mmCIF file of C-alpha atoms in Angstrom:
data_model
loop_
_atom_site.group_PDB
_atom_site.id
_atom_site.type_symbol
_atom_site.label_atom_id
_atom_site.label_comp_id
_atom_site.label_asym_id
_atom_site.label_seq_id
_atom_site.Cartn_x
_atom_site.Cartn_y
_atom_site.Cartn_z
ATOM 1 C CA GLY V 14 96.178 103.001 100.029
ATOM 2 C CA ALA V 15 96.740 101.793 103.552
ATOM 3 C CA VAL V 16 93.769 101.261 105.859
ATOM 4 C CA VAL V 17 93.194 102.799 109.263
ATOM 5 C CA SER V 18 90.264 101.632 111.341
ATOM 6 C CA GLN V 19 88.601 103.332 114.258
ATOM 7 C CA HIS V 20 86.294 101.906 116.882
ATOM 8 C CA PRO V 21 83.632 102.737 117.806
ATOM 9 C CA SER V 22 82.123 104.695 114.919
ATOM 10 C CA TRP V 23 79.831 106.542 117.268
ATOM 11 C CA VAL V 24 79.201 106.629 120.975
ATOM 12 C CA ILE V 25 76.649 108.280 123.211
ATOM 13 C CA CYS V 26 77.472 108.552 126.895
ATOM 14 C CA LYS V 27 76.381 110.321 130.039
ATOM 15 C CA SER V 28 78.285 113.273 131.392
ATOM 16 C CA GLY V 29 81.054 112.176 133.744
ATOM 17 C CA THR V 30 81.802 108.842 132.109
ATOM 18 C CA SER V 31 84.992 107.932 130.260
ATOM 19 C CA VAL V 32 85.122 106.860 126.639
ATOM 20 C CA LYS V 33 87.910 104.973 124.890
ATOM 21 C CA ILE V 34 88.457 105.225 121.131
ATOM 22 C CA GLU V 35 90.754 102.787 119.326
ATOM 23 C CA CYS V 36 92.753 103.507 116.201
ATOM 24 C CA ARG V 37 94.436 100.706 114.269
ATOM 25 C CA SER V 38 96.627 100.638 111.187
ATOM 26 C CA LEU V 39 95.530 97.426 109.495
ATOM 27 C CA ASP V 40 98.185 96.701 106.906
ATOM 28 C CA PHE V 41 101.168 98.817 107.871
ATOM 29 C CA GLN V 42 103.166 99.819 110.899
ATOM 30 C CA ALA V 43 102.671 103.370 112.044
ATOM 31 C CA THR V 44 105.382 104.812 114.225
ATOM 32 C CA THR V 45 103.399 108.024 114.441
ATOM 33 C CA MET V 46 99.678 108.454 114.904
ATOM 34 C CA PHE V 47 97.743 111.684 115.195
ATOM 35 C CA TRP V 48 94.513 112.501 116.963
ATOM 36 C CA TYR V 49 92.275 115.254 115.619
ATOM 37 C CA ARG V 50 89.009 116.789 116.673
ATOM 38 C CA GLN V 51 86.540 118.509 114.422
ATOM 39 C CA PHE V 52 83.602 120.594 115.562
ATOM 40 C CA PRO V 53 80.757 121.221 113.109
ATOM 41 C CA LYS V 54 81.667 123.467 110.193
ATOM 42 C CA GLN V 55 85.214 123.881 111.479
ATOM 43 C CA SER V 56 88.563 122.618 110.315
ATOM 44 C CA LEU V 57 90.371 119.637 111.756
ATOM 45 C CA MET V 58 92.287 120.527 114.877
ATOM 46 C CA LEU V 59 95.287 118.495 115.902
ATOM 47 C CA MET V 60 95.012 117.384 119.513
ATOM 48 C CA ALA V 61 98.143 115.318 119.942
ATOM 49 C CA THR V 62 100.888 113.425 118.170
ATOM 50 C CA SER V 63 101.565 109.929 119.396
ATOM 51 C CA ASN V 64 104.790 108.029 118.853
ATOM 52 C CA GLU V 65 104.969 104.334 119.600
ATOM 53 C CA GLY V 66 106.486 103.596 122.976
ATOM 54 C CA SER V 67 106.712 107.194 124.148
ATOM 55 C CA LYS V 68 104.484 109.846 125.664
ATOM 56 C CA ALA V 69 102.203 111.766 123.366
ATOM 57 C CA THR V 70 102.893 115.371 122.484
ATOM 58 C CA TYR V 71 99.833 117.507 123.103
ATOM 59 C CA GLU V 72 98.942 120.713 121.303
ATOM 60 C CA GLN V 73 98.537 123.895 123.275
ATOM 61 C CA GLY V 74 95.210 124.066 125.039
ATOM 62 C CA VAL V 75 94.591 120.300 125.036
ATOM 63 C CA GLU V 76 94.431 118.841 128.536
ATOM 64 C CA LYS V 77 96.661 115.792 128.707
ATOM 65 C CA ASP V 78 94.957 114.524 131.856
ATOM 66 C CA LYS V 79 91.577 114.659 130.186
ATOM 67 C CA PHE V 80 92.559 113.166 126.848
ATOM 68 C CA LEU V 81 94.727 110.150 127.606
ATOM 69 C CA ILE V 82 96.627 108.721 124.677
ATOM 70 C CA ASN V 83 98.344 105.363 124.637
ATOM 71 C CA HIS V 84 100.368 104.126 121.670
ATOM 72 C CA ALA V 85 101.399 100.735 122.913
ATOM 73 C CA SER V 86 102.193 99.100 119.594
ATOM 74 C CA LEU V 87 103.020 100.005 116.002
ATOM 75 C CA THR V 88 99.438 99.306 114.960
ATOM 76 C CA LEU V 89 97.325 100.562 117.848
ATOM 77 C CA SER V 90 96.744 103.897 119.531
ATOM 78 C CA THR V 91 93.923 104.695 121.950
ATOM 79 C CA LEU V 92 92.361 107.973 123.023
ATOM 80 C CA THR V 93 90.449 107.999 126.292
ATOM 81 C CA VAL V 94 88.216 110.978 127.016
ATOM 82 C CA THR V 95 88.015 111.003 130.796
ATOM 83 C CA SER V 96 85.020 112.433 132.649
ATOM 84 C CA ALA V 97 83.416 113.505 129.403
ATOM 85 C CA HIS V 98 81.168 116.593 129.343
ATOM 86 C CA PRO V 99 78.763 117.880 126.688
ATOM 87 C CA GLU V 100 81.397 120.310 125.368
ATOM 88 C CA ASP V 101 83.553 117.280 124.482
ATOM 89 C CA SER V 102 80.930 116.191 121.962
ATOM 90 C CA SER V 103 82.750 116.216 118.653
ATOM 91 C CA PHE V 104 84.040 114.166 115.755
ATOM 92 C CA TYR V 105 87.332 112.515 116.707
ATOM 93 C CA ILE V 106 89.585 111.341 113.905
ATOM 94 C CA CYS V 107 92.845 109.456 114.090
ATOM 95 C CA SER V 108 95.422 109.136 111.384
ATOM 96 C CA ALA V 109 98.566 107.117 110.925
ATOM 97 C CA ARG V 110 101.635 108.094 109.011
ATOM 98 C CA GLU V 111 103.530 105.760 106.735
ATOM 99 C CA LEU V 112 106.900 106.450 105.198
ATOM 100 C CA ALA V 113 107.051 104.676 101.854
ATOM 101 C CA GLY V 114 109.544 105.240 99.095
ATOM 102 C CA GLY V 115 110.922 108.291 100.849
ATOM 103 C CA LEU V 116 107.565 110.021 100.900
ATOM 104 C CA TYR V 117 105.139 110.474 103.748
ATOM 105 C CA GLU V 118 101.526 109.576 103.359
ATOM 106 C CA GLN V 119 99.005 110.068 106.071
ATOM 107 C CA PHE V 120 95.918 107.905 106.226
ATOM 108 C CA PHE V 121 92.801 108.690 108.210
ATOM 109 C CA GLY V 122 90.446 106.525 110.160
ATOM 110 C CA PRO V 123 86.698 106.873 109.510
ATOM 111 C CA GLY V 124 86.216 108.944 112.663
ATOM 112 C CA THR V 125 84.269 108.525 115.885
ATOM 113 C CA ARG V 126 81.326 110.743 116.646
ATOM 114 C CA LEU V 127 81.054 111.315 120.389
ATOM 115 C CA THR V 128 77.876 112.700 121.909
ATOM 116 C CA VAL V 129 77.911 113.449 125.631
ATOM 117 C CA LEU V 130 74.498 113.942 127.183
ATOM 118 C CA GLY X 21 103.327 132.193 112.674
ATOM 119 C CA GLN X 22 102.314 129.439 110.342
ATOM 120 C CA ASN X 23 99.471 130.141 107.991
ATOM 121 C CA ILE X 24 97.634 128.386 105.189
ATOM 122 C CA ASP X 25 95.052 130.276 103.150
ATOM 123 C CA GLN X 26 92.408 128.865 100.857
ATOM 124 C CA PRO X 27 89.002 130.191 99.803
ATOM 125 C CA THR X 28 86.153 129.403 102.149
ATOM 126 C CA GLU X 29 83.676 128.388 99.493
ATOM 127 C CA MET X 30 83.483 127.925 95.740
ATOM 128 C CA THR X 31 80.652 127.052 93.368
ATOM 129 C CA ALA X 32 80.994 125.302 90.022
ATOM 130 C CA THR X 33 78.818 123.600 87.446
ATOM 131 C CA GLU X 34 78.642 119.886 86.765
ATOM 132 C CA GLY X 35 80.979 118.948 83.905
ATOM 133 C CA ALA X 36 83.101 122.065 84.283
ATOM 134 C CA ILE X 37 86.617 122.621 85.654
ATOM 135 C CA VAL X 38 87.452 124.261 88.976
ATOM 136 C CA GLN X 39 90.763 125.329 90.500
ATOM 137 C CA ILE X 40 91.138 125.591 94.265
ATOM 138 C CA ASN X 41 94.122 127.663 95.365
ATOM 139 C CA CYS X 42 96.197 127.338 98.515
ATOM 140 C CA THR X 43 98.958 129.648 99.728
ATOM 141 C CA TYR X 44 101.136 128.843 102.693
ATOM 142 C CA GLN X 45 103.684 130.373 105.023
ATOM 143 C CA THR X 46 105.280 127.753 107.229
ATOM 144 C CA SER X 47 108.485 127.117 109.122
ATOM 145 C CA GLY X 48 110.086 124.816 106.612
ATOM 146 C CA PHE X 49 108.467 122.641 104.009
ATOM 147 C CA ASN X 50 108.406 118.886 103.598
ATOM 148 C CA GLY X 51 105.453 118.490 101.296
ATOM 149 C CA LEU X 52 101.877 119.536 100.680
ATOM 150 C CA PHE X 53 98.756 117.389 100.807
ATOM 151 C CA TRP X 54 95.302 117.795 99.352
ATOM 152 C CA TYR X 55 92.459 115.929 101.026
ATOM 153 C CA GLN X 56 88.772 115.589 100.235
ATOM 154 C CA GLN X 57 86.248 115.504 103.043
ATOM 155 C CA HIS X 58 82.550 114.820 102.689
ATOM 156 C CA ALA X 59 80.299 116.038 105.464
ATOM 157 C CA GLY X 60 80.411 113.784 108.498
ATOM 158 C CA GLU X 61 83.268 111.683 107.167
ATOM 159 C CA ALA X 62 87.015 111.577 107.671
ATOM 160 C CA PRO X 63 89.290 113.167 105.067
ATOM 161 C CA THR X 64 90.522 111.003 102.208
ATOM 162 C CA PHE X 65 93.924 111.452 100.598
ATOM 163 C CA LEU X 66 93.995 113.020 97.121
ATOM 164 C CA SER X 67 97.582 114.074 96.411
ATOM 165 C CA TYR X 68 101.014 114.811 97.788
ATOM 166 C CA ASN X 69 103.464 117.278 96.214
ATOM 167 C CA VAL X 70 107.002 117.801 97.405
ATOM 168 C CA LEU X 71 108.632 118.959 94.162
ATOM 169 C CA ASP X 72 107.576 121.853 91.923
ATOM 170 C CA GLY X 73 105.268 121.042 89.093
ATOM 171 C CA LEU X 74 102.026 119.382 88.208
ATOM 172 C CA GLU X 75 100.949 115.931 89.370
ATOM 173 C CA GLU X 76 98.040 114.465 87.455
ATOM 174 C CA LYS X 77 95.851 111.689 88.785
ATOM 175 C CA GLY X 78 92.757 111.051 86.744
ATOM 176 C CA ARG X 79 90.319 113.948 86.954
ATOM 177 C CA PHE X 80 92.334 115.572 89.723
ATOM 178 C CA SER X 81 95.654 117.393 89.345
ATOM 179 C CA SER X 82 97.749 119.208 91.915
ATOM 180 C CA PHE X 83 100.362 121.879 91.284
ATOM 181 C CA LEU X 84 103.109 123.180 93.554
ATOM 182 C CA SER X 85 105.425 126.177 93.443
ATOM 183 C CA ARG X 86 107.674 126.180 96.498
ATOM 184 C CA SER X 87 109.247 129.543 95.688
ATOM 185 C CA LYS X 88 105.803 131.161 95.684
ATOM 186 C CA GLY X 89 104.389 129.146 98.585
ATOM 187 C CA TYR X 90 101.507 128.229 96.330
ATOM 188 C CA SER X 91 99.558 125.170 95.300
ATOM 189 C CA TYR X 92 96.332 124.480 93.487
ATOM 190 C CA LEU X 93 94.028 121.526 93.078
ATOM 191 C CA LEU X 94 92.401 121.238 89.670
ATOM 192 C CA LEU X 95 89.233 119.203 89.281
ATOM 193 C CA LYS X 96 88.039 118.393 85.766
ATOM 194 C CA GLU X 97 84.737 117.032 84.472
ATOM 195 C CA LEU X 98 83.072 117.858 87.737
ATOM 196 C CA GLN X 99 80.527 115.414 89.097
ATOM 197 C CA MET X 100 77.895 115.993 91.750
ATOM 198 C CA LYS X 101 79.775 113.621 94.078
ATOM 199 C CA ASP X 102 82.723 116.059 94.032
ATOM 200 C CA SER X 103 80.722 118.351 96.296
ATOM 201 C CA ALA X 104 82.845 118.289 99.445
ATOM 202 C CA SER X 105 85.395 120.251 101.392
ATOM 203 C CA TYR X 106 88.941 120.239 100.064
ATOM 204 C CA LEU X 107 91.704 120.605 102.617
ATOM 205 C CA CYS X 108 95.221 121.831 101.923
ATOM 206 C CA ALA X 109 97.871 120.767 104.458
ATOM 207 C CA VAL X 110 101.619 121.366 104.664
ATOM 208 C CA ILE X 111 104.275 119.346 106.494
ATOM 209 C CA ASP X 112 106.618 121.762 108.213
ATOM 210 C CA SER X 113 110.258 121.343 109.194
ATOM 211 C CA ASN X 114 109.232 119.437 112.357
ATOM 212 C CA TYR X 115 107.124 117.062 110.256
ATOM 213 C CA GLN X 116 103.958 118.492 111.768
ATOM 214 C CA LEU X 117 100.947 118.704 109.487
ATOM 215 C CA ILE X 118 99.589 122.243 109.278
ATOM 216 C CA TRP X 119 96.013 122.393 108.029
ATOM 217 C CA GLY X 120 94.127 124.993 106.069
ATOM 218 C CA ALA X 121 90.505 125.627 107.028
ATOM 219 C CA GLY X 122 89.265 123.929 103.882
ATOM 220 C CA THR X 123 87.333 125.038 100.801
ATOM 221 C CA LYS X 124 83.723 123.991 100.535
ATOM 222 C CA LEU X 125 83.009 123.151 96.903
ATOM 223 C CA ILE X 126 79.397 123.259 95.770
ATOM 224 C CA ILE X 127 78.550 121.620 92.458
ATOM 225 C CA LYS X 128 75.373 122.730 90.670
ATOM 226 C CA PRO X 129 73.634 120.771 87.902
#
């Protein structure tokens, strides 16, 4: 299957700082990328859907000014957590969607574990 | 509203067979995914069903009935490494992926 990379794998930061997470589709072009968040023992929660060259669509309850998403190219999307606080500590996962042979497949990055002190 | 139901937890024995069910009620349907997720890792793709019937892929098979809003994931010859959460997800009419809460599968020797 296609490969999606995420960087960094983990990050520890002080409260009030901003953190940028990169998501890349390595061997395919992804017109749509998704950002998810997962708290311990809970299901994945979609934060936003990102389409290349346009503004991201945020899910209800997700602050667009706090979680900045940029999808500047067909292979790269970034999520910036601005002024991070301890409650933002979570596992952030991106995924990229590929349409192949008339069927959608969605591939996930390895995730980024964010810890805000 | 949109809803996907699957059991919270299941236990099975190594070498046995287990079936994980998923029922869904969504606004439209453009396919159903099954993913496997080990603790602390991202989900990995297992299967995609868009037509009724059974899709077999090695030890794993996935079944879909669109008229019943029902799918199952069948795991054969269970191995200890199959202990994980299994997530059912449906693509709705807006091509949004709707997730179930996942089924934690515990494999015992």
